[in-house]
Amino acid sequence: MEISDLSVTDLQARLRARELSPLDALDAIESRIAAVDPQVQAYLSRDLEAARSEAERADVTLPLGGVPIGIKDVINVTGQPCTAGSKMLESYRAPYDATVIAKLRAAGAIPFGRLNMDEFAMGSSTENSAFHPTRNPWDLTRIPGGSSGGSAAAVAAREAFAALGSDTGGSIRQPAALCGCVGLKPTYGRVSRYGLVAFASSLDQIGPLARTTRDCGLLLNAISGRDPMDSTSLDEPVGDCTALLGHDINGERRFRLGIPKEYFVDGMDPQVRAAVEAAIKHCESLGAELVEVSLPHTEFAVGVYYIIATAEASANLARFDGVRYGHRAEAPKDLLDHYKRTREEGFGGEVKRRIILGTYVLSSGYYDAYYLRAQKVRTLIRRDFTAAFEKVDALVCPTSPDLAFKLGERTDDPLRMYLADIFTIAANLAGICGVSVPCGFGSSETDGVRLPIGLQFLGKPFDEARLLQVAHAYEQSTGWHKASPPL
Amino acid sequence: MSPELDVRYVANLARIDLSEAEIAQFQSQLGRVLAYVEQLNQVDVSHVEPTAHANEIDNVFRSDETKPGLEKRAALANAPHSANGLVMVTKVVE
């Protein structure tokens, strides 16, 4: 086994036993990147010098001591680029550490490498990166999912031990599913967003992508907690979200797992359906009690999301005015021309499309019909989950209705691309936590290549420990997470 | 609500120049998205409060204390145009 194949947990054991040094770990990742990233293209930039000097003084006794962690290029790390996948921020250098980065450093981790993404986290394929697309490590002609496609591809391709991503409508869980790794979206308010380039502030959460549920739990432990710099972060006890790993789901009280019937719709890939149904049976065989539940407003989630998320984005992205940072148009003839050309030149097509939609649904005469109505339907979607969680401990469903699709296959059809998020969006609207774990493979109908399938567990707010308990029980008894792509 | 989106008008509100090709493309793509979200009209929301975000917290207070912020040089380092310790902007008065 190569060093780069180790999980974070196993790497730490070797670091603490002094069998490996943090520099060995970093060098192993760097040489793996050199070998496979020319094909996968998960990284946008790396600062090996900075990481090496941190590795030299790393304290391996800390919870993540000496572990290099890849960072989605939307989270500020002092002195590093933070492009958000956009020409708008191509020359920006972060002047401060995001709270999650300060917390990772306090836990001994080494932020290393900037990972590709859809521009401003808007997309489900990473094709909206202004710089280059990232390839799925299982089939280089296919997308890795998005928007945290670089993070998922790097973890799956063994060119990062773990990574941070951000999830506004599924941007951690969907690429984790399509690349065959584990991706966790924490509860809204669990993790500070200070230093995250904002997309839709009522939905955004930062979370980990890793090779195992335990590794995701270790990263979540490190980054969680109330932060005075983000007033939406809540003062809930952080605890240890790995505390229940290995606890039997068939214990004194059987784990109750809800199957939302609206999540098994026509039109999903039959291979995804078969793998997820087999996974649910497997959970039953481990002792979980299966309960059918209904989330009756599921069909409205995508519509609600694309109103609320674009409205919030149009407001958040108003800050890109070419004044204090970011791109500025040359020789504007007046201030209006300065704004309009700066934003025309700096933003890509999908970002412009969403700003237009978001501006429209907030504009005079349309606010009540679109935005306010969407916020009310959002209340109903939240209530669906609250009611379901009175009956069950967690929900289980597919992460994505499809296998990874070909590059370019959906770029002309935004609505079809938006519908790829159908199973992940509601968790963001409701603010609950969710995790995707590998649950098998399908094969592409054209060339028979093996492509990963993701199983999604959704948990109660601030109940990540139980969410990871059931995901871990499934993962450890099947071993799908051990498969690695043929690179 | 019916799809009455005028992309050219909204692009001006959003302060983005768009090419004629982009205007035509967005008009048809966003028209389809708006037609899709029409389905929200089927939902009875007459007695439902809106959700602004998922956690029901109201005001969040902290003590009003001065703390060090970004150093001036760091704050200016990303400005596209600065001089004399100031961000230079496009002329706004005649």
Coordinates of C-alpha atoms in Angstrom, one line a residue:
Chain A
M1 CA 0.0 0.0 0.0
E2 CA 1.2 3.5 -0.9
I3 CA 1.3 6.2 1.7
S4 CA -1.2 8.1 -0.4
D5 CA -3.7 5.2 0.0
L6 CA -3.9 5.6 3.8
S7 CA -7.0 7.0 5.4
V8 CA -6.5 9.9 7.7
T9 CA -7.0 7.6 10.7
D10 CA -4.3 5.2 9.5
L11 CA -1.9 7.9 8.5
Q12 CA -2.2 9.4 12.0
A13 CA -1.4 6.1 13.6
R14 CA 1.8 5.9 11.5
L15 CA 2.7 9.5 12.2
R16 CA 2.3 9.0 16.0
A17 CA 4.3 5.8 15.9
R18 CA 7.0 7.8 14.1
E19 CA 7.0 5.3 11.2
L20 CA 6.3 8.3 9.0
S21 CA 6.9 12.0 9.3
P22 CA 4.5 14.7 8.2
L23 CA 7.0 15.5 5.4
D24 CA 6.8 11.9 4.2
A25 CA 3.0 12.3 4.1
L26 CA 3.2 15.6 2.2
D27 CA 5.7 14.3 -0.3
A28 CA 3.6 11.2 -0.9
I29 CA 0.6 13.4 -1.8
E30 CA 2.8 15.7 -3.9
S31 CA 4.2 12.8 -5.9
R32 CA 0.7 11.3 -6.4
I33 CA -0.5 14.6 -7.6
A34 CA 2.4 14.8 -10.1
A35 CA 1.5 11.3 -11.3
V36 CA -2.3 11.6 -11.8
D37 CA -3.3 15.3 -11.7
P38 CA -2.3 16.0 -15.3
Q39 CA -5.3 13.7 -16.1
V40 CA -7.7 14.4 -13.3
Q41 CA -7.0 18.1 -13.0
A42 CA -8.4 18.4 -9.4
Y43 CA -6.1 21.1 -8.3
L44 CA -6.0 24.8 -9.3
S45 CA -2.8 25.7 -7.3
R46 CA -0.5 24.4 -4.6
D47 CA 2.1 26.0 -2.3
L48 CA 4.4 23.2 -1.5
E49 CA 7.0 25.5 0.2
A50 CA 4.4 26.8 2.7
A51 CA 3.1 23.3 3.4
R52 CA 6.6 21.9 3.8
S53 CA 7.5 24.5 6.4
E54 CA 4.3 23.7 8.3
A55 CA 5.0 20.0 8.1
E56 CA 8.5 20.5 9.5
R57 CA 7.0 21.9 12.8
A58 CA 3.8 19.8 12.9
D59 CA 2.8 18.3 16.2
V60 CA 1.6 14.8 15.5
T61 CA 0.0 14.4 18.9
L62 CA -2.8 16.9 17.9
P63 CA -6.1 15.5 16.6
L64 CA -5.1 16.0 12.9
G65 CA -1.4 16.6 13.6
G66 CA 0.7 16.6 10.4
V67 CA -2.2 15.6 8.1
P68 CA -2.3 17.6 4.8
I69 CA -5.8 18.6 3.9
G70 CA -6.9 19.9 0.4
I71 CA -9.1 23.0 0.4
K72 CA -11.8 23.9 -2.0
D73 CA -10.8 27.1 -3.7
V74 CA -13.6 29.1 -2.0
I75 CA -12.2 29.1 1.5
N76 CA -9.6 31.8 2.5
V77 CA -6.1 30.6 3.5
T78 CA -3.7 33.4 4.3
G79 CA -1.4 34.2 1.4
Q80 CA -3.0 31.6 -0.9
P81 CA -5.2 32.2 -4.0
C82 CA -8.9 31.9 -3.5
T83 CA -10.4 32.1 -6.9
A84 CA -13.8 30.6 -6.2
G85 CA -13.3 29.1 -9.7
S86 CA -13.8 32.6 -11.2
K87 CA -11.8 35.0 -13.4
M88 CA -13.2 37.6 -11.1
L89 CA -10.8 36.5 -8.3
E90 CA -8.0 35.2 -10.5
S91 CA -5.4 37.5 -9.0
Y92 CA -6.8 37.6 -5.4
R93 CA -4.6 36.5 -2.5
A94 CA -6.4 35.8 0.8
P95 CA -5.4 38.3 3.5
Y96 CA -6.7 36.1 6.4
D97 CA -7.6 32.6 7.4
A98 CA -11.2 31.4 7.4
T99 CA -12.3 30.1 10.8
V100 CA -12.3 26.5 9.5
I101 CA -8.7 27.0 8.5
A102 CA -7.7 28.5 11.8
K103 CA -9.4 25.5 13.5
L104 CA -7.7 23.0 11.2
R105 CA -4.4 24.5 12.0
A106 CA -5.2 24.4 15.8
A107 CA -5.9 20.7 15.3
G108 CA -2.4 20.3 13.7
A109 CA -3.6 19.9 10.1
I110 CA -1.8 21.4 7.1
P111 CA -4.0 23.1 4.5
F112 CA -2.3 22.0 1.2
G113 CA -3.6 22.7 -2.3
R114 CA -6.5 24.6 -3.8
L115 CA -9.2 22.4 -5.3
N116 CA -11.2 23.1 -8.4
M117 CA -14.9 23.9 -8.4
D118 CA -17.8 25.3 -10.3
E119 CA -17.5 29.1 -10.4
F120 CA -18.8 30.5 -7.1
A121 CA -20.0 26.9 -6.3
M122 CA -22.7 27.2 -8.9
G123 CA -23.0 23.9 -10.7
S124 CA -23.2 20.1 -10.4
S125 CA -20.3 19.1 -12.7
T126 CA -17.3 21.4 -12.1
E127 CA -17.5 22.3 -15.8
N128 CA -18.4 25.8 -14.7
S129 CA -14.8 26.4 -13.4
A130 CA -13.4 29.4 -15.3
F131 CA -10.0 27.6 -15.5
H132 CA -10.5 24.0 -16.5
P133 CA -12.9 21.1 -15.9
T134 CA -12.0 18.3 -13.5
R135 CA -12.3 14.7 -14.6
N136 CA -13.9 11.8 -12.8
P137 CA -11.0 9.5 -11.7
W138 CA -13.1 6.4 -12.6
D139 CA -13.6 7.6 -16.2
L140 CA -11.7 10.6 -17.4
T141 CA -14.4 11.4 -20.0
R142 CA -16.9 12.0 -17.3
I143 CA -17.6 14.8 -14.8
P144 CA -16.7 14.4 -11.1
G145 CA -19.9 16.1 -10.0
G146 CA -19.9 19.5 -8.4
S147 CA -19.6 22.0 -7.2
S148 CA -16.8 20.5 -5.0
G149 CA -15.7 18.3 -7.9
G150 CA -12.0 19.0 -7.3
S151 CA -12.3 18.0 -3.6
A152 CA -14.1 14.7 -4.4
A153 CA -11.9 13.8 -7.4
A154 CA -8.7 14.5 -5.4
V155 CA -9.8 12.3 -2.4
A156 CA -11.0 9.5 -4.7
A157 CA -7.8 9.6 -6.8
R158 CA -5.7 9.3 -3.7
E159 CA -4.1 12.8 -4.4
A160 CA -5.6 14.1 -1.1
F161 CA -6.1 12.3 2.2
A162 CA -9.1 14.4 2.8
A163 CA -10.5 17.8 1.7
L164 CA -12.9 20.6 2.7
G165 CA -15.8 21.4 0.4
S166 CA -18.9 23.5 0.7
D167 CA -22.5 22.4 0.2
T168 CA -25.3 24.7 -0.7
G169 CA -27.6 22.2 -2.5
G170 CA -25.5 19.0 -2.6
S171 CA -22.1 20.3 -3.6
I172 CA -20.3 18.0 -1.1
R173 CA -22.6 14.9 -1.2
Q174 CA -23.2 14.7 -5.0
P175 CA -19.5 14.8 -6.1
A176 CA -18.7 12.4 -3.3
A177 CA -21.3 10.0 -4.6
L178 CA -20.1 10.3 -8.3
C179 CA -16.4 9.9 -7.4
G180 CA -16.8 7.2 -4.7
C181 CA -15.8 8.9 -1.5
V182 CA -17.5 10.0 1.7
G183 CA -18.9 13.5 1.9
L184 CA -20.6 15.1 4.9
K185 CA -22.8 18.2 4.9
P186 CA -23.1 19.4 8.5
T187 CA -26.2 20.9 10.1
Y188 CA -26.7 24.5 9.2
G189 CA -25.1 26.5 12.1
R190 CA -22.6 23.7 13.0
V191 CA -19.6 25.2 11.1
S192 CA -18.6 28.8 10.8
R193 CA -18.7 30.2 7.3
Y194 CA -16.4 33.2 8.1
G195 CA -13.9 33.2 5.3
L196 CA -16.0 31.2 2.9
V197 CA -16.9 33.1 -0.3
A198 CA -20.6 33.3 0.1
F199 CA -23.1 31.9 -2.4
A200 CA -26.5 31.5 -0.7
S201 CA -26.1 32.4 3.0
S202 CA -29.2 30.7 4.3
L203 CA -28.0 27.4 2.8
D204 CA -24.2 27.3 2.7
Q205 CA -22.2 24.9 4.9
I206 CA -18.6 23.9 4.9
G207 CA -17.9 20.2 5.4
P208 CA -15.4 17.4 4.9
L209 CA -14.8 14.9 2.1
A210 CA -12.7 11.8 2.9
R211 CA -12.2 8.1 2.2
T212 CA -14.1 6.9 5.4
T213 CA -16.9 8.1 7.6
R214 CA -14.5 8.1 10.6
D215 CA -12.2 10.5 8.7
C216 CA -15.1 12.8 8.0
G217 CA -16.0 12.7 11.7
L218 CA -12.5 13.7 12.7
L219 CA -12.5 16.6 10.3
L220 CA -15.9 17.7 11.4
N221 CA -14.8 17.6 15.1
A222 CA -12.0 19.9 14.2
I223 CA -14.0 22.5 12.3
S224 CA -17.2 22.7 14.3
G225 CA -18.4 25.2 16.8
R226 CA -19.8 28.7 17.5
D227 CA -17.8 31.6 16.0
P228 CA -18.5 35.2 16.9
M229 CA -17.5 36.0 13.3
D230 CA -20.5 34.1 11.9
S231 CA -23.7 35.0 13.7
T232 CA -25.5 32.0 12.2
S233 CA -23.1 29.5 13.8
L234 CA -24.9 28.1 16.8
D235 CA -23.7 27.5 20.4
E236 CA -24.5 23.8 20.3
P237 CA -22.2 21.4 22.2
V238 CA -19.6 20.2 19.6
G239 CA -19.0 16.9 21.4
D240 CA -17.3 14.1 19.5
C241 CA -19.2 13.1 16.4
T242 CA -17.1 9.9 16.1
A243 CA -18.3 8.8 19.6
L244 CA -20.9 6.3 18.3
L245 CA -18.8 4.8 15.6
G246 CA -18.7 1.0 16.0
H247 CA -21.8 1.1 18.3
D248 CA -24.2 -1.6 17.1
I249 CA -27.3 -0.3 15.3
N250 CA -29.0 -3.4 16.6
G251 CA -28.3 -2.4 20.2
E252 CA -30.7 -2.0 23.1
R253 CA -32.8 0.3 21.0
R254 CA -32.8 -0.6 17.3
F255 CA -31.9 2.1 14.9
R256 CA -35.0 3.4 13.1
L257 CA -34.2 4.2 9.4
G258 CA -36.8 6.0 7.4
I259 CA -37.3 5.5 3.7
P260 CA -38.8 8.6 2.1
K261 CA -41.1 7.2 -0.6
E262 CA -40.8 10.4 -2.7
Y263 CA -37.1 9.7 -3.2
F264 CA -37.7 6.6 -5.3
V265 CA -39.0 8.3 -8.4
D266 CA -39.4 7.4 -12.0
G267 CA -36.5 8.6 -14.1
M268 CA -33.7 7.7 -11.8
D269 CA -31.0 5.3 -13.2
P270 CA -32.2 1.8 -12.6
Q271 CA -28.6 0.8 -11.5
V272 CA -28.8 3.5 -8.8
R273 CA -32.2 2.3 -7.7
A274 CA -30.9 -1.3 -7.5
A275 CA -27.8 -0.4 -5.6
V276 CA -29.6 1.8 -3.1
E277 CA -32.4 -0.8 -2.5
A278 CA -29.8 -3.5 -1.9
A279 CA -28.0 -1.1 0.5
I280 CA -31.2 -0.5 2.4
K281 CA -31.8 -4.3 2.7
H282 CA -28.3 -4.6 4.0
C283 CA -29.0 -2.0 6.7
E284 CA -32.0 -4.1 7.7
S285 CA -29.8 -7.1 8.0
L286 CA -27.5 -5.2 10.3
G287 CA -30.4 -4.6 12.6
A288 CA -32.0 -1.4 11.5
E289 CA -35.7 -1.2 11.6
L290 CA -37.0 0.2 8.3
V291 CA -39.9 2.6 8.3
E292 CA -41.6 4.1 5.2
V293 CA -42.0 7.8 5.6
S294 CA -43.4 10.6 3.5
L295 CA -41.9 14.0 2.7
P296 CA -44.9 15.2 0.7
H297 CA -43.3 18.5 -0.5
T298 CA -40.2 16.9 -2.1
E299 CA -41.3 17.7 -5.6
F300 CA -41.1 21.4 -4.9
A301 CA -37.6 21.4 -3.4
V302 CA -35.8 22.1 -6.7
G303 CA -38.1 25.0 -7.6
V304 CA -37.8 26.5 -4.1
Y305 CA -34.1 26.1 -4.2
Y306 CA -33.5 27.8 -7.5
I307 CA -35.5 30.8 -6.3
I308 CA -33.9 31.2 -2.9
A309 CA -30.4 30.3 -3.8
T310 CA -30.3 32.6 -6.9
A311 CA -31.9 35.5 -4.9
E312 CA -29.3 35.2 -2.2
A313 CA -26.5 34.8 -4.7
S314 CA -27.6 38.0 -6.6
A315 CA -27.3 39.9 -3.3
N316 CA -24.0 38.2 -2.2
L317 CA -22.3 38.7 -5.6
A318 CA -23.2 42.4 -5.7
R319 CA -19.9 42.8 -3.7
F320 CA -18.0 42.1 -6.9
D321 CA -17.9 45.7 -8.1
G322 CA -14.2 45.9 -9.1
V323 CA -13.4 48.4 -6.4
R324 CA -11.7 46.8 -3.4
Y325 CA -10.6 43.5 -4.8
G326 CA -11.1 41.3 -7.9
H327 CA -11.2 42.1 -11.6
R328 CA -11.8 45.7 -12.8
A329 CA -12.6 46.6 -16.4
E330 CA -10.0 48.8 -18.1
A331 CA -10.8 52.5 -18.9
P332 CA -14.5 52.7 -18.0
K333 CA -16.2 55.7 -19.4
D334 CA -18.3 56.2 -16.2
L335 CA -19.2 54.4 -13.0
L336 CA -22.1 52.5 -14.6
D337 CA -19.8 51.3 -17.4
H338 CA -17.2 50.3 -14.7
Y339 CA -19.7 48.1 -12.9
K340 CA -21.3 46.5 -16.0
R341 CA -18.2 45.7 -17.8
T342 CA -16.3 44.5 -14.7
R343 CA -19.1 42.0 -14.0
E344 CA -19.5 41.1 -17.7
E345 CA -15.8 40.3 -18.0
G346 CA -15.4 38.7 -14.5
F347 CA -18.4 36.3 -14.3
G348 CA -19.0 33.2 -16.4
G349 CA -22.2 32.2 -18.0
E350 CA -23.8 30.2 -15.3
V351 CA -23.1 32.9 -12.7
K352 CA -24.6 35.6 -14.9
R353 CA -27.6 33.4 -15.5
R354 CA -28.2 32.9 -11.8
I355 CA -27.7 36.5 -10.9
I356 CA -30.3 37.5 -13.5
L357 CA -32.8 34.9 -12.2
G358 CA -32.1 36.0 -8.6
T359 CA -32.4 39.7 -9.4
Y360 CA -35.7 39.0 -11.2
V361 CA -37.3 37.1 -8.3
L362 CA -36.4 39.8 -5.9
S363 CA -37.4 42.7 -8.2
S364 CA -40.4 45.0 -7.5
G365 CA -43.7 43.3 -8.5
Y366 CA -42.2 39.7 -8.4
Y367 CA -40.9 39.4 -4.9
D368 CA -44.1 38.1 -3.4
A369 CA -45.0 35.8 -6.3
Y370 CA -41.5 34.1 -6.3
Y371 CA -39.3 34.8 -3.4
L372 CA -41.8 35.0 -0.6
R373 CA -43.8 32.1 -1.9
A374 CA -40.6 30.0 -2.1
Q375 CA -39.8 30.9 1.5
K376 CA -43.2 29.7 2.6
V377 CA -42.9 26.4 0.7
R378 CA -39.5 26.1 2.3
T379 CA -41.3 26.1 5.7
L380 CA -43.4 23.2 4.5
I381 CA -40.4 21.3 3.4
R382 CA -38.8 21.8 6.8
R383 CA -41.9 20.6 8.5
D384 CA -41.9 17.4 6.4
F385 CA -38.5 16.6 7.9
T386 CA -39.5 17.5 11.4
A387 CA -42.5 15.2 11.2
A388 CA -40.4 12.4 9.7
F389 CA -37.8 12.7 12.4
E390 CA -40.4 12.1 15.1
K391 CA -40.7 8.6 13.8
V392 CA -37.1 7.7 12.8
D393 CA -33.5 8.3 13.7
A394 CA -32.3 9.0 10.2
L395 CA -33.4 8.8 6.6
V396 CA -31.8 6.8 3.8
C397 CA -32.1 7.4 0.1
P398 CA -30.0 7.9 -3.1
T399 CA -27.5 10.8 -3.2
S400 CA -27.8 11.4 -7.0
P401 CA -30.4 10.0 -9.4
D402 CA -27.7 9.4 -12.0
L403 CA -24.2 8.0 -12.5
A404 CA -21.5 10.4 -13.5
F405 CA -22.4 11.8 -16.9
K406 CA -20.1 12.8 -19.8
L407 CA -18.4 16.1 -20.0
G408 CA -20.5 18.5 -22.1
E409 CA -23.6 16.3 -21.9
R410 CA -25.8 18.7 -20.0
T411 CA -24.1 22.1 -20.3
D412 CA -26.7 23.4 -22.8
D413 CA -29.6 22.5 -20.6
P414 CA -29.5 24.3 -17.2
L415 CA -32.8 22.9 -16.0
R416 CA -31.7 19.3 -16.6
M417 CA -28.5 20.1 -14.7
Y418 CA -30.5 21.6 -11.8
L419 CA -32.6 18.4 -11.5
A420 CA -29.4 16.4 -10.9
D421 CA -29.6 17.9 -7.3
I422 CA -33.1 16.6 -6.6
F423 CA -32.1 14.3 -3.7
T424 CA -29.6 16.7 -2.0
I425 CA -31.3 20.1 -2.1
A426 CA -34.0 19.5 0.6
A427 CA -31.4 18.9 3.3
N428 CA -30.0 22.4 2.7
L429 CA -33.5 24.0 2.7
A430 CA -34.3 22.2 6.0
G431 CA -30.9 22.8 7.5
I432 CA -30.4 19.2 8.5
C433 CA -27.2 17.1 8.2
G434 CA -26.5 14.5 5.5
V435 CA -23.7 12.2 4.4
S436 CA -23.0 10.2 1.2
V437 CA -21.2 6.9 1.3
P438 CA -20.2 4.6 -1.5
C439 CA -22.7 1.8 -2.0
G440 CA -21.6 0.0 -5.2
F441 CA -21.1 0.5 -8.8
G442 CA -23.0 0.8 -12.0
S443 CA -21.6 0.5 -15.5
S444 CA -22.0 3.1 -18.3
E445 CA -24.3 1.7 -21.0
T446 CA -21.9 2.9 -23.8
D447 CA -18.5 1.6 -22.7
G448 CA -19.2 -0.5 -19.6
V449 CA -16.9 1.5 -17.3
R450 CA -17.5 1.1 -13.6
L451 CA -18.9 4.2 -12.0
P452 CA -19.6 4.7 -8.2
I453 CA -23.0 5.0 -6.7
G454 CA -23.7 7.0 -3.5
L455 CA -26.0 6.2 -0.6
Q456 CA -27.3 9.2 1.3
F457 CA -28.2 9.2 5.0
L458 CA -30.0 12.3 6.3
G459 CA -30.0 13.1 10.1
K460 CA -31.6 15.4 12.6
P461 CA -30.2 18.8 13.2
F462 CA -27.0 18.5 15.3
D463 CA -27.2 14.7 15.3
E464 CA -24.1 14.1 13.2
A465 CA -22.9 11.5 15.8
R466 CA -25.9 9.2 15.0
L467 CA -25.8 10.0 11.3
L468 CA -22.2 8.8 11.2
Q469 CA -23.0 5.8 13.4
V470 CA -25.4 4.3 10.8
A471 CA -23.3 5.4 7.8
H472 CA -20.2 3.8 9.5
A473 CA -22.0 0.6 10.2
Y474 CA -23.0 0.3 6.6
E475 CA -19.6 1.3 5.3
Q476 CA -17.6 -1.1 7.5
S477 CA -19.8 -4.1 6.8
T478 CA -19.7 -3.6 3.0
G479 CA -16.3 -2.2 2.2
W480 CA -17.3 -0.3 -1.0
H481 CA -15.3 2.6 0.2
K482 CA -12.1 0.6 -0.2
A483 CA -12.3 0.5 -4.0
S484 CA -10.0 2.9 -5.7
P485 CA -10.1 4.1 -9.3
P486 CA -7.9 2.6 -12.1
L487 CA -5.4 5.4 -12.4
Chain B
M1 CA -47.1 34.7 -11.7
S2 CA -46.3 34.3 -15.3
P3 CA -42.9 34.3 -17.0
E4 CA -42.6 38.0 -17.9
L5 CA -38.8 38.1 -17.5
D6 CA -37.1 40.8 -19.6
V7 CA -33.4 39.7 -19.4
R8 CA -32.2 43.0 -20.9
Y9 CA -34.0 45.0 -18.2
V10 CA -32.9 42.8 -15.3
A11 CA -29.3 42.7 -16.5
N12 CA -29.3 46.5 -16.1
L13 CA -30.7 46.2 -12.5
A14 CA -27.9 43.6 -11.8
R15 CA -25.2 45.8 -13.4
I16 CA -24.1 43.3 -15.9
D17 CA -23.5 43.9 -19.6
L18 CA -24.7 40.9 -21.7
S19 CA -24.1 40.2 -25.4
E20 CA -27.1 39.9 -27.7
A21 CA -26.4 36.2 -27.9
E22 CA -26.4 35.8 -24.1
I23 CA -29.7 37.8 -23.8
A24 CA -31.4 35.5 -26.3
Q25 CA -30.0 32.4 -24.7
F26 CA -30.8 33.4 -21.1
Q27 CA -34.3 34.5 -22.2
S28 CA -35.1 31.0 -23.4
Q29 CA -33.3 29.1 -20.7
L30 CA -34.6 31.1 -17.8
G31 CA -38.1 31.1 -19.4
R32 CA -38.0 27.3 -19.0
V33 CA -36.7 27.5 -15.4
L34 CA -39.5 30.0 -14.6
A35 CA -42.1 27.7 -16.2
Y36 CA -40.8 24.9 -14.1
V37 CA -41.1 26.9 -10.8
E38 CA -44.7 27.7 -11.7
Q39 CA -45.5 24.4 -9.9
L40 CA -45.1 26.3 -6.6
N41 CA -48.5 27.8 -7.4
Q42 CA -50.1 24.5 -6.6
V43 CA -49.1 24.7 -3.0
D44 CA -51.5 26.3 -0.5
V45 CA -49.3 28.7 1.5
S46 CA -52.1 30.9 2.8
H47 CA -51.4 30.2 6.5
V48 CA -47.7 29.5 6.3
E49 CA -44.9 31.7 7.7
P50 CA -41.8 32.1 5.5
T51 CA -38.5 30.6 6.4
A52 CA -35.6 32.9 6.0
H53 CA -33.1 30.4 7.2
A54 CA -33.1 27.0 8.9
N55 CA -32.3 28.0 12.5
E56 CA -34.9 30.0 14.4
I57 CA -32.6 32.5 16.0
D58 CA -33.5 36.2 16.3
N59 CA -31.0 38.8 17.2
V60 CA -27.4 37.8 17.9
F61 CA -25.5 40.3 20.1
R62 CA -21.9 40.7 21.1
S63 CA -20.2 43.2 23.2
D64 CA -19.2 46.4 21.3
E65 CA -15.4 46.3 21.6
T66 CA -12.8 47.4 19.2
K67 CA -10.5 44.7 17.9
P68 CA -7.6 44.7 15.5
G69 CA -8.7 44.3 11.9
L70 CA -6.8 43.9 8.6
E71 CA -3.7 46.0 8.4
K72 CA -4.0 48.8 5.8
R73 CA -1.4 47.3 3.6
A74 CA -3.1 43.9 3.6
A75 CA -6.5 45.5 3.0
L76 CA -5.2 47.4 0.0
A77 CA -3.1 44.5 -1.5
N78 CA -6.0 43.2 -3.5
A79 CA -7.4 46.5 -4.7
P80 CA -7.2 46.7 -8.5
H81 CA -6.0 50.3 -8.3
S82 CA -4.7 52.0 -5.1
A83 CA -2.5 55.0 -4.4
N84 CA -1.4 57.0 -1.3
G85 CA -2.9 54.3 1.0
L86 CA -6.3 54.7 -0.7
V87 CA -8.5 52.6 -3.0
M88 CA -8.8 54.5 -6.3
V89 CA -12.2 54.5 -7.8
T90 CA -13.8 55.5 -11.1
K91 CA -14.9 59.1 -11.1
V92 CA -18.4 59.5 -9.6
V93 CA -19.0 63.3 -9.8
E94 CA -18.7 65.7 -12.8

